[in-house]
Each structure stands twice: as C-alpha cells, then as structure tokens.
PDB file of C-alpha atoms in Angstrom:
ATOM      1  CA  MET F 692       0.000   0.000   0.000  1.00 40.00           C
ATOM      2  CA  THR F 693       1.422   3.367  -1.025  1.00 64.00           C
ATOM      3  CA  ASN F 694       1.677   6.486   1.115  1.00 90.00           C
ATOM      4  CA  SER F 695      -0.781   8.454  -1.006  1.00 95.00           C
ATOM      5  CA  LEU F 696      -4.171   8.272  -2.623  1.00 97.00           C
ATOM      6  CA  THR F 697      -5.387  10.735  -5.248  1.00 97.00           C
ATOM      7  CA  VAL F 698      -9.037  11.519  -5.926  1.00 97.00           C
ATOM      8  CA  CYS F 699     -10.176  14.107  -8.452  1.00 96.00           C
ATOM      9  CA  SER F 700     -13.796  15.066  -8.866  1.00 93.00           C
ATOM     10  CA  SER F 701     -16.056  17.676 -10.332  1.00 90.00           C
ATOM     11  CA  HIS F 702     -17.548  19.692  -7.478  1.00 85.00           C
ATOM     12  CA  LEU F 703     -21.141  18.576  -7.734  1.00 76.00           C
ATOM     13  CA  ILE F 704     -23.708  21.171  -6.785  1.00 69.00           C
ATOM     14  CA  THR F 705     -26.184  19.707  -4.326  1.00 61.00           C
ATOM     15  CA  LEU F 706     -29.335  21.456  -5.456  1.00 57.00           C
ATOM     16  CA  PRO F 707     -32.618  19.773  -6.468  1.00 52.00           C
ATOM     17  CA  SER F 708     -31.904  20.699 -10.106  1.00 56.00           C
ATOM     18  CA  ALA F 709     -28.408  19.152 -10.061  1.00 59.00           C
ATOM     19  CA  PRO F 710     -27.739  15.969 -12.048  1.00 60.00           C
ATOM     20  CA  PHE F 711     -27.571  12.675 -10.154  1.00 66.00           C
ATOM     21  CA  GLY F 712     -26.029  10.279 -12.635  1.00 81.00           C
ATOM     22  CA  PRO F 713     -22.996   7.980 -12.791  1.00 87.00           C
ATOM     23  CA  VAL F 714     -20.623  10.622 -11.411  1.00 87.00           C
ATOM     24  CA  ARG F 715     -22.732  11.091  -8.295  1.00 86.00           C
ATOM     25  CA  GLU F 716     -22.717   7.323  -7.783  1.00 87.00           C
ATOM     26  CA  ALA F 717     -18.949   7.149  -8.302  1.00 91.00           C
ATOM     27  CA  ILE F 718     -18.423   9.719  -5.542  1.00 91.00           C
ATOM     28  CA  ALA F 719     -19.689   7.100  -3.090  1.00 91.00           C
ATOM     29  CA  ASP F 720     -17.064   4.627  -4.359  1.00 93.00           C
ATOM     30  CA  ALA F 721     -14.340   7.255  -4.033  1.00 95.00           C
ATOM     31  CA  ARG F 722     -15.464   8.085  -0.503  1.00 95.00           C
ATOM     32  CA  ALA F 723     -15.295   4.406   0.449  1.00 95.00           C
ATOM     33  CA  ALA F 724     -11.732   4.279  -0.866  1.00 96.00           C
ATOM     34  CA  VAL F 725     -10.856   7.370   1.160  1.00 96.00           C
ATOM     35  CA  ASN F 726     -12.315   5.809   4.309  1.00 96.00           C
ATOM     36  CA  GLU F 727     -10.317   2.640   3.746  1.00 95.00           C
ATOM     37  CA  PHE F 728      -7.125   4.582   3.069  1.00 96.00           C
ATOM     38  CA  ASP F 729      -7.631   6.677   6.234  1.00 96.00           C
ATOM     39  CA  PRO F 730      -5.256   9.555   5.430  1.00 97.00           C
ATOM     40  CA  GLU F 731      -3.463  11.495   8.150  1.00 97.00           C
ATOM     41  CA  LEU F 732      -3.606  14.615   5.960  1.00 97.00           C
ATOM     42  CA  VAL F 733      -5.691  15.866   3.043  1.00 98.00           C
ATOM     43  CA  VAL F 734      -3.908  18.189   0.631  1.00 98.00           C
ATOM     44  CA  PHE F 735      -6.730  19.819  -1.312  1.00 97.00           C
ATOM     45  CA  PHE F 736      -6.096  21.600  -4.610  1.00 98.00           C
ATOM     46  CA  GLY F 737      -9.141  23.755  -5.250  1.00 94.00           C
ATOM     47  CA  THR F 738     -10.220  26.962  -6.934  1.00 91.00           C
ATOM     48  CA  ASP F 739     -12.703  29.765  -6.379  1.00 84.00           C
ATOM     49  CA  HIS F 740     -15.584  31.474  -8.186  1.00 79.00           C
ATOM     50  CA  ARG F 741     -14.459  35.020  -7.290  1.00 77.00           C
ATOM     51  CA  ARG F 742     -15.946  34.784  -3.841  1.00 79.00           C
ATOM     52  CA  ALA F 743     -12.849  34.228  -1.682  1.00 81.00           C
ATOM     53  CA  PHE F 744     -10.300  36.089  -3.812  1.00 84.00           C
ATOM     54  CA  ARG F 745     -11.562  39.256  -5.476  1.00 80.00           C
ATOM     55  CA  ALA F 746      -9.338  42.305  -4.978  1.00 83.00           C
ATOM     56  CA  VAL F 747      -6.151  40.235  -5.311  1.00 88.00           C
ATOM     57  CA  VAL F 748      -6.149  36.903  -7.135  1.00 88.00           C
ATOM     58  CA  PRO F 749      -2.930  34.894  -6.657  1.00 92.00           C
ATOM     59  CA  THR F 750      -1.956  32.242  -9.164  1.00 93.00           C
ATOM     60  CA  PHE F 751      -1.220  29.786  -6.338  1.00 96.00           C
ATOM     61  CA  ALA F 752      -1.789  30.177  -2.597  1.00 96.00           C
ATOM     62  CA  VAL F 753      -1.413  27.972   0.478  1.00 98.00           C
ATOM     63  CA  VAL F 754      -4.252  28.702   2.909  1.00 97.00           C
ATOM     64  CA  LEU F 755      -3.337  28.662   6.603  1.00 97.00           C
ATOM     65  CA  SER F 756      -6.825  29.126   8.078  1.00 96.00           C
ATOM     66  CA  ALA F 757     -10.075  28.426   6.248  1.00 94.00           C
ATOM     67  CA  THR F 758     -13.819  28.482   6.651  1.00 94.00           C
ATOM     68  CA  ALA F 759     -16.519  27.311   4.237  1.00 90.00           C
ATOM     69  CA  GLN F 760     -18.921  29.902   2.873  1.00 88.00           C
ATOM     70  CA  GLY F 761     -21.912  27.585   2.588  1.00 84.00           C
ATOM     71  CA  ASP F 762     -22.752  28.887  -0.880  1.00 82.00           C
ATOM     72  CA  VAL F 763     -24.813  26.888  -3.400  1.00 80.00           C
ATOM     73  CA  ALA F 764     -26.117  24.531  -0.691  1.00 81.00           C
ATOM     74  CA  GLY F 765     -22.547  23.797   0.374  1.00 84.00           C
ATOM     75  CA  PRO F 766     -21.244  23.164   3.882  1.00 88.00           C
ATOM     76  CA  SER F 767     -20.312  25.878   6.336  1.00 91.00           C
ATOM     77  CA  GLY F 768     -17.991  25.929   9.304  1.00 94.00           C
ATOM     78  CA  ALA F 769     -14.235  25.740   9.796  1.00 96.00           C
ATOM     79  CA  TYR F 770     -11.692  23.439   8.216  1.00 96.00           C
ATOM     80  CA  ASP F 771      -9.069  21.806  10.436  1.00 97.00           C
ATOM     81  CA  VAL F 772      -6.046  23.382   8.760  1.00 97.00           C
ATOM     82  CA  PRO F 773      -2.550  22.441  10.007  1.00 97.00           C
ATOM     83  CA  SER F 774      -1.175  25.957   9.720  1.00 97.00           C
ATOM     84  CA  ALA F 775       2.375  25.149  10.867  1.00 97.00           C
ATOM     85  CA  LEU F 776       2.623  22.500   8.172  1.00 97.00           C
ATOM     86  CA  GLY F 777       1.275  25.005   5.661  1.00 97.00           C
ATOM     87  CA  ARG F 778       3.943  27.537   6.603  1.00 98.00           C
ATOM     88  CA  ALA F 779       6.640  24.903   6.175  1.00 98.00           C
ATOM     89  CA  LEU F 780       5.243  24.027   2.741  1.00 98.00           C
ATOM     90  CA  VAL F 781       5.291  27.698   1.702  1.00 98.00           C
ATOM     91  CA  ALA F 782       8.933  27.967   2.734  1.00 98.00           C
ATOM     92  CA  ASP F 783       9.780  24.856   0.718  1.00 97.00           C
ATOM     93  CA  LEU F 784       7.940  26.112  -2.369  1.00 98.00           C
ATOM     94  CA  VAL F 785       9.666  29.480  -2.207  1.00 97.00           C
ATOM     95  CA  ALA F 786      13.002  27.665  -1.919  1.00 96.00           C
ATOM     96  CA  GLY F 787      11.965  25.721  -5.004  1.00 96.00           C
ATOM     97  CA  GLU F 788      11.406  28.997  -6.911  1.00 95.00           C
ATOM     98  CA  PHE F 789       7.617  28.947  -6.802  1.00 95.00           C
ATOM     99  CA  ASP F 790       6.172  32.410  -6.205  1.00 92.00           C
ATOM    100  CA  ILE F 791       3.529  31.056  -3.848  1.00 96.00           C
ATOM    101  CA  ALA F 792       1.144  33.308  -1.936  1.00 96.00           C
ATOM    102  CA  THR F 793       0.274  32.809   1.710  1.00 97.00           C
ATOM    103  CA  ALA F 794      -3.416  33.240   2.524  1.00 95.00           C
ATOM    104  CA  TYR F 795      -3.475  33.675   6.283  1.00 96.00           C
ATOM    105  CA  GLU F 796      -7.229  33.133   6.222  1.00 93.00           C
ATOM    106  CA  ALA F 797      -9.817  32.575   3.512  1.00 92.00           C
ATOM    107  CA  ALA F 798     -13.540  31.885   3.300  1.00 91.00           C
ATOM    108  CA  LEU F 799     -13.551  29.158   0.654  1.00 92.00           C
ATOM    109  CA  ASP F 800     -16.557  28.557  -1.570  1.00 88.00           C
ATOM    110  CA  HIS F 801     -18.142  25.372  -2.937  1.00 87.00           C
ATOM    111  CA  ALA F 802     -15.122  24.635  -5.136  1.00 88.00           C
ATOM    112  CA  PHE F 803     -13.591  23.275  -1.925  1.00 91.00           C
ATOM    113  CA  GLY F 804     -16.686  22.668   0.188  1.00 90.00           C
ATOM    114  CA  HIS F 805     -18.741  20.305  -1.942  1.00 91.00           C
ATOM    115  CA  THR F 806     -15.931  17.886  -2.705  1.00 93.00           C
ATOM    116  CA  ALA F 807     -14.525  18.011   0.828  1.00 94.00           C
ATOM    117  CA  ARG F 808     -17.924  17.063   2.193  1.00 93.00           C
ATOM    118  CA  ASP F 809     -18.542  14.437  -0.494  1.00 92.00           C
ATOM    119  CA  LEU F 810     -15.238  12.659   0.173  1.00 95.00           C
ATOM    120  CA  LEU F 811     -14.776  13.192   3.933  1.00 95.00           C
ATOM    121  CA  GLY F 812     -18.347  13.373   5.219  1.00 93.00           C
ATOM    122  CA  GLU F 813     -17.593  16.546   7.182  1.00 93.00           C
ATOM    123  CA  ILE F 814     -15.144  19.257   6.159  1.00 93.00           C
ATOM    124  CA  ASP F 815     -13.340  19.001   9.506  1.00 94.00           C
ATOM    125  CA  ALA F 816     -13.210  15.206   9.602  1.00 96.00           C
ATOM    126  CA  LYS F 817      -9.507  15.251   8.696  1.00 97.00           C
ATOM    127  CA  PRO F 818      -6.750  17.865   8.714  1.00 97.00           C
ATOM    128  CA  VAL F 819      -7.106  19.642   5.367  1.00 97.00           C
ATOM    129  CA  LEU F 820      -4.439  21.869   3.838  1.00 98.00           C
ATOM    130  CA  PRO F 821      -6.101  23.937   1.077  1.00 98.00           C
ATOM    131  CA  ILE F 822      -3.975  24.971  -1.891  1.00 98.00           C
ATOM    132  CA  PHE F 823      -5.740  27.521  -4.057  1.00 96.00           C
ATOM    133  CA  ILE F 824      -5.158  27.546  -7.816  1.00 95.00           C
ATOM    134  CA  ASN F 825      -6.588  30.432  -9.827  1.00 93.00           C
ATOM    135  CA  CYS F 826      -8.782  29.013 -12.564  1.00 89.00           C
ATOM    136  CA  ALA F 827     -11.450  31.688 -13.025  1.00 84.00           C
ATOM    137  CA  SER F 828      -9.548  34.943 -13.489  1.00 83.00           C
ATOM    138  CA  PRO F 829      -7.171  34.794 -16.476  1.00 84.00           C
ATOM    139  CA  PRO F 830      -4.319  34.765 -16.949  1.00 87.00           C
ATOM    140  CA  HIS F 831      -3.905  31.511 -15.091  1.00 89.00           C
ATOM    141  CA  ALA F 832      -0.998  29.079 -14.881  1.00 94.00           C
ATOM    142  CA  SER F 833      -0.243  26.571 -17.603  1.00 95.00           C
ATOM    143  CA  PHE F 834      -1.107  22.923 -17.056  1.00 96.00           C
ATOM    144  CA  ARG F 835       2.611  22.114 -16.968  1.00 97.00           C
ATOM    145  CA  ARG F 836       3.197  24.702 -14.231  1.00 97.00           C
ATOM    146  CA  ALA F 837       0.315  23.278 -12.193  1.00 97.00           C
ATOM    147  CA  ALA F 838       1.883  19.840 -12.568  1.00 98.00           C
ATOM    148  CA  SER F 839       5.258  21.197 -11.459  1.00 97.00           C
ATOM    149  CA  LEU F 840       3.639  22.680  -8.362  1.00 98.00           C
ATOM    150  CA  GLY F 841       1.912  19.407  -7.610  1.00 98.00           C
ATOM    151  CA  ARG F 842       5.099  17.406  -7.991  1.00 97.00           C
ATOM    152  CA  ARG F 843       6.937  19.671  -5.550  1.00 98.00           C
ATOM    153  CA  VAL F 844       4.082  19.382  -3.046  1.00 98.00           C
ATOM    154  CA  GLY F 845       4.154  15.593  -3.397  1.00 97.00           C
ATOM    155  CA  GLU F 846       7.879  15.546  -2.734  1.00 97.00           C
ATOM    156  CA  PHE F 847       7.405  17.664   0.385  1.00 97.00           C
ATOM    157  CA  PHE F 848       4.802  15.281   1.831  1.00 97.00           C
ATOM    158  CA  ALA F 849       6.508  12.060   0.718  1.00 95.00           C
ATOM    159  CA  ASP F 850       6.843  10.804   4.309  1.00 94.00           C
ATOM    160  CA  LYS F 851       3.169  11.299   5.189  1.00 95.00           C
ATOM    161  CA  ARG F 852       0.013   9.330   4.487  1.00 97.00           C
ATOM    162  CA  VAL F 853      -1.702  11.857   2.247  1.00 97.00           C
ATOM    163  CA  LEU F 854      -4.925  12.085   0.301  1.00 98.00           C
ATOM    164  CA  TYR F 855      -4.468  14.453  -2.641  1.00 98.00           C
ATOM    165  CA  VAL F 856      -7.709  15.971  -3.913  1.00 97.00           C
ATOM    166  CA  GLY F 857      -8.349  17.969  -7.074  1.00 97.00           C
ATOM    167  CA  SER F 858     -11.783  19.556  -7.431  1.00 95.00           C
ATOM    168  CA  GLY F 859     -13.296  21.212 -10.504  1.00 89.00           C
ATOM    169  CA  GLY F 860     -14.050  20.785 -14.186  1.00 83.00           C
ATOM    170  CA  LEU F 861     -14.325  19.195 -16.536  1.00 89.00           C
ATOM    171  CA  ALA F 862     -15.076  21.129 -19.731  1.00 85.00           C
ATOM    172  CA  HIS F 863     -17.787  23.717 -19.166  1.00 81.00           C
ATOM    173  CA  ASP F 864     -18.396  27.428 -19.487  1.00 74.00           C
ATOM    174  CA  LEU F 865     -18.803  29.626 -16.425  1.00 67.00           C
ATOM    175  CA  PRO F 866     -21.391  32.380 -16.897  1.00 59.00           C
ATOM    176  CA  GLY F 867     -20.188  35.794 -15.900  1.00 53.00           C
ATOM    177  CA  PHE F 868     -16.510  34.930 -16.406  1.00 55.00           C
ATOM    178  CA  ARG F 869     -16.373  35.873 -20.072  1.00 47.00           C
ATOM    179  CA  GLU F 870     -15.119  39.392 -19.230  1.00 41.00           C
ATOM    180  CA  PRO F 871     -12.793  38.829 -16.280  1.00 38.00           C
ATOM    181  CA  GLU F 872     -11.536  42.396 -16.190  1.00 42.00           C
ATOM    182  CA  THR F 873     -14.911  43.524 -14.816  1.00 45.00           C
ATOM    183  CA  GLY F 874     -14.668  41.232 -11.808  1.00 47.00           C
ATOM    184  CA  GLU F 875     -18.463  40.881 -11.875  1.00 54.00           C
ATOM    185  CA  VAL F 876     -20.355  37.665 -11.147  1.00 57.00           C
ATOM    186  CA  LEU F 877     -23.867  37.066 -12.442  1.00 55.00           C
ATOM    187  CA  THR F 878     -26.757  36.835 -10.023  1.00 61.00           C
ATOM    188  CA  GLU F 879     -28.237  33.360  -9.619  1.00 63.00           C
ATOM    189  CA  GLU F 880     -31.256  34.386 -11.725  1.00 69.00           C
ATOM    190  CA  GLU F 881     -28.992  35.657 -14.507  1.00 63.00           C
ATOM    191  CA  ARG F 882     -26.862  32.533 -14.240  1.00 59.00           C
ATOM    192  CA  GLN F 883     -29.842  30.195 -14.620  1.00 64.00           C
ATOM    193  CA  ALA F 884     -31.065  32.167 -17.651  1.00 67.00           C
ATOM    194  CA  TRP F 885     -27.616  31.914 -19.208  1.00 59.00           C
ATOM    195  CA  ILE F 886     -27.459  28.151 -18.582  1.00 59.00           C
ATOM    196  CA  LYS F 887     -30.909  27.725 -20.126  1.00 64.00           C
ATOM    197  CA  SER F 888     -29.821  29.573 -23.274  1.00 63.00           C
ATOM    198  CA  VAL F 889     -26.646  27.463 -23.549  1.00 56.00           C
ATOM    199  CA  ASN F 890     -28.584  24.233 -23.125  1.00 56.00           C
ATOM    200  CA  GLU F 891     -31.079  25.301 -25.765  1.00 58.00           C
ATOM    201  CA  ARG F 892     -28.302  26.156 -28.225  1.00 53.00           C
ATOM    202  CA  ALA F 893     -26.619  22.823 -27.544  1.00 49.00           C
ATOM    203  CA  ARG F 894     -29.821  20.944 -28.307  1.00 48.00           C
ATOM    204  CA  VAL F 895     -30.140  22.772 -31.604  1.00 45.00           C
ATOM    205  CA  GLU F 896     -26.525  22.716 -32.733  1.00 46.00           C
ATOM    206  CA  GLY F 897     -24.920  19.867 -30.831  1.00 49.00           C
ATOM    207  CA  THR F 898     -21.591  21.694 -31.006  1.00 55.00           C
ATOM    208  CA  ILE F 899     -21.038  22.410 -27.312  1.00 56.00           C
ATOM    209  CA  ARG F 900     -21.715  18.799 -26.387  1.00 60.00           C
ATOM    210  CA  GLU F 901     -19.138  17.587 -28.877  1.00 63.00           C
ATOM    211  CA  LEU F 902     -16.514  20.057 -27.642  1.00 63.00           C
ATOM    212  CA  VAL F 903     -17.093  18.931 -24.063  1.00 70.00           C
ATOM    213  CA  ARG F 904     -16.747  15.261 -24.922  1.00 80.00           C
ATOM    214  CA  THR F 905     -13.625  15.676 -27.056  1.00 85.00           C
ATOM    215  CA  TRP F 906     -11.721  17.861 -24.571  1.00 88.00           C
ATOM    216  CA  ASP F 907     -12.785  15.766 -21.601  1.00 91.00           C
ATOM    217  CA  GLU F 908     -11.581  12.560 -23.216  1.00 92.00           C
ATOM    218  CA  ALA F 909      -8.202  14.088 -24.072  1.00 93.00           C
ATOM    219  CA  PHE F 910      -7.750  15.349 -20.515  1.00 95.00           C
ATOM    220  CA  LEU F 911      -8.796  12.072 -18.883  1.00 95.00           C
ATOM    221  CA  ALA F 912      -6.423  10.195 -21.170  1.00 95.00           C
ATOM    222  CA  GLY F 913      -3.590  12.456 -20.003  1.00 96.00           C
ATOM    223  CA  ILE F 914      -4.097  11.899 -16.284  1.00 96.00           C
ATOM    224  CA  GLY F 915      -4.697   8.224 -17.035  1.00 96.00           C
ATOM    225  CA  GLY F 916      -0.933   7.841 -17.503  1.00 96.00           C
ATOM    226  CA  THR F 917       2.259   9.175 -15.973  1.00 96.00           C
ATOM    227  CA  SER F 918       3.801  10.910 -19.003  1.00 96.00           C
ATOM    228  CA  TRP F 919       3.833  14.713 -19.054  1.00 97.00           C
ATOM    229  CA  ASP F 920       3.867  14.929 -22.866  1.00 95.00           C
ATOM    230  CA  TRP F 921       0.188  15.923 -23.087  1.00 96.00           C
ATOM    231  CA  LEU F 922       0.402  18.931 -20.755  1.00 96.00           C
ATOM    232  CA  ASP F 923       1.326  21.545 -23.346  1.00 94.00           C
ATOM    233  CA  GLU F 924      -1.324  20.550 -25.891  1.00 93.00           C
ATOM    234  CA  ILE F 925      -4.287  20.320 -23.510  1.00 92.00           C
ATOM    235  CA  GLY F 926      -4.247  24.035 -22.734  1.00 90.00           C
ATOM    236  CA  VAL F 927      -4.098  25.289 -26.341  1.00 88.00           C
ATOM    237  CA  ASP F 928      -7.257  27.236 -27.305  1.00 86.00           C
ATOM    238  CA  LEU F 929      -8.706  26.186 -23.966  1.00 85.00           C
ATOM    239  CA  VAL F 930     -11.800  28.393 -23.969  1.00 81.00           C
ATOM    240  CA  GLU F 931     -12.718  27.454 -27.522  1.00 79.00           C
ATOM    241  CA  ARG F 932     -12.268  23.718 -26.960  1.00 82.00           C
ATOM    242  CA  GLY F 933     -13.357  23.275 -23.371  1.00 83.00           C
ATOM    243  CA  GLY F 934     -14.984  26.489 -22.197  1.00 81.00           C
ATOM    244  CA  ASN F 935     -13.538  28.873 -19.644  1.00 79.00           C
ATOM    245  CA  GLY F 936     -14.427  26.446 -16.851  1.00 84.00           C
ATOM    246  CA  ALA F 937     -12.061  23.814 -18.230  1.00 88.00           C
ATOM    247  CA  ALA F 938      -9.225  25.677 -16.509  1.00 91.00           C
ATOM    248  CA  GLU F 939     -10.538  24.181 -13.258  1.00 93.00           C
ATOM    249  CA  CYS F 940      -8.774  21.007 -14.339  1.00 95.00           C
ATOM    250  CA  LEU F 941      -5.551  22.690 -13.266  1.00 97.00           C
ATOM    251  CA  THR F 942      -6.520  21.445  -9.790  1.00 97.00           C
ATOM    252  CA  TRP F 943      -6.757  17.871 -11.082  1.00 97.00           C
ATOM    253  CA  THR F 944      -3.404  18.246 -12.815  1.00 97.00           C
ATOM    254  CA  ALA F 945      -1.687  19.389  -9.625  1.00 98.00           C
ATOM    255  CA  ALA F 946      -3.219  16.561  -7.585  1.00 98.00           C
ATOM    256  CA  TRP F 947      -2.280  14.006 -10.266  1.00 98.00           C
ATOM    257  CA  ALA F 948       1.333  15.179 -10.252  1.00 98.00           C
ATOM    258  CA  ALA F 949       1.475  15.279  -6.444  1.00 97.00           C
ATOM    259  CA  GLY F 950       0.403  11.660  -6.184  1.00 96.00           C
ATOM    260  CA  GLY F 951       2.666  10.639  -9.055  1.00 96.00           C
ATOM    261  CA  GLN F 952       0.347   7.853 -10.200  1.00 96.00           C
ATOM    262  CA  ALA F 953      -1.937   7.284 -13.172  1.00 96.00           C
ATOM    263  CA  LEU F 954      -5.609   7.879 -12.401  1.00 97.00           C
ATOM    264  CA  LYS F 955      -8.434   5.621 -13.483  1.00 96.00           C
ATOM    265  CA  THR F 956     -11.762   7.179 -14.411  1.00 95.00           C
ATOM    266  CA  LEU F 957     -14.586   5.858 -12.254  1.00 94.00           C
ATOM    267  CA  ALA F 958     -17.292   7.754 -14.129  1.00 91.00           C
ATOM    268  CA  HIS F 959     -17.609  10.387 -16.836  1.00 90.00           C
ATOM    269  CA  GLU F 960     -20.745  12.056 -18.112  1.00 85.00           C
ATOM    270  CA  PHE F 961     -21.386  15.087 -20.239  1.00 79.00           C
ATOM    271  CA  ASP F 962     -24.137  17.253 -21.660  1.00 71.00           C
ATOM    272  CA  THR F 963     -23.154  20.896 -21.909  1.00 65.00           C
ATOM    273  CA  ASN F 964     -20.970  20.314 -18.838  1.00 76.00           C
ATOM    274  CA  GLY F 965     -18.346  17.633 -18.390  1.00 82.00           C
ATOM    275  CA  ARG F 966     -18.267  15.821 -15.051  1.00 85.00           C
ATOM    276  CA  ALA F 967     -16.036  13.009 -13.879  1.00 90.00           C
ATOM    277  CA  VAL F 968     -14.456  11.251 -10.934  1.00 91.00           C
ATOM    278  CA  ALA F 969     -10.969   9.719 -11.164  1.00 93.00           C
ATOM    279  CA  ILE F 970      -8.848   7.922  -8.582  1.00 93.00           C
ATOM    280  CA  SER F 971      -5.407   6.394  -8.240  1.00 92.00           C
ATOM    281  CA  ASP F 972      -4.705   2.849  -7.100  1.00 80.00           C
ATOM    282  CA  LYS F 973      -3.832   2.696  -3.418  1.00 62.00           C
TER     283      LYS F 973
END
C-alpha cells in the first residue's frame, strides 16, 4: 500500500436541479476508498468562483486558516487546517522557486466545500491543507506549471500518508466569467437564464456537447498515464475547446502530479458540462 491516494472530482452542486447520474454514484465509491485509506492529511487543490479572492487573485496560494462559505447549498464551518505544516510548505515552495502566496485566512466557496464534504463526510473530519489555484480569473498558470507545483508538493509530503484531492471541471463554461476584467459575477437568476440559453443552443446545434466530450476525453487520457507529454497541448485554445471552466482542471493536474500515479476514471458524463471522478490505485 502506497503512502498516497489521489481523488479528483467535479464539485457537484447539491441542489434539487443538479444531475444525479454515474458521477454522483462514483463519488460514493471514491469516498469508500478514502475511508479505507484513512489519510493522516488531506492536501486539497481547489479553486474559487471570485468569492474568496476578489481584490487580489494569486496564481497559487497555500491557505493557513479556512472556513466554508456555505454557498450553493454547500457546507459551512471551519476546516481543520494544520497551519504550521502550511507555513513549512510555503517555505519549501519558495526555496523551489515557486512564487507562492500565503493566505493567512480565507472563506472558501463550494469549489472546496462540496468535494470536501462528499469525500470526507464533514469538512473538519480530517486535517485539510487547502492549496488555491486560480482558474477563473485569467491569466492563469499553464497545465505544466500546475503539474510542477503538484510534484513539488508531493515531494514535500513524501513521508506522510496523504490524500491528494483535485476539485473542478471538466469542460464547461462559467457564466459571468467571459469578461474577467470587470470582476463581476452574475446573479443566480442571470446565471440560470444563461445556462438555459446554452442548453437550448446545444440541443439545436450539438456543437457544445461535442466540444465537451472531445476535450474531456483528451484530458482524462492524459491523467490516465504518468507521461507529461500531453500537458502543453491540452491548454491550447482552452476556452474554444473546453470552455472557460475547463481551466478548473488545473486542480486535477496538480493533484495528479502530487500523487505521481496514473488515475483511473470511475465515471464520466457530459451534456453541456463535463463531469467526472478519477482515482489512483492505493
């Protein structure tokens, strides 16, 4: 049995209108694997929807104290963050020439909360060290840079029994993030209207669905191995091929590299949004 387990998942919104298909079922399998593995530490690569980081958006940040906002029917409360360990990680990353930010405290949104709850049961069930990766406010890091960060993090925690989590994606388009320089987020009513229009266009044209499937399959094939050869190609024309939400897969890429193992896809589904769950062998 190895010292690490990696689980990557779309953060599934727990609203009555949310889909409950194969990916939702696979979350239960991933959670059972997490329970069996019983990690001493969870290193969680997650992102944000311009709720936690607004005035200043770092490319990467280690969070030393975190609460959950409870947005979109997500959990609320405090994470059990090992801040001393986080500070030591920051020092190591800086020594490794990563310009990492230190977030002394952050109110994290559902990009962390949903998946933490889905995999752990409660967000404070295990010590969780959140590592923020900017995915919603371009310019963001390349997939290769996210992998490099993940590899360094994995090296730092090589002597611990760690669950690496990546939460986000897959290919989808985030309403309100088309003009990032405004920093504005749509209201929920505007967001639902936008989603309805996208779904309608997809039913008529079929083009968005095909883009989602093609990009998703290429990405899942990449993390399904250990080669880094695919990292440069997957980010080319990202918005056109996978939507602006596809950048959330930077969190998966970092977690994949941290664990250093190929991931197997437990479930993948798509309509106008790609969703999947992938896990490494223990």
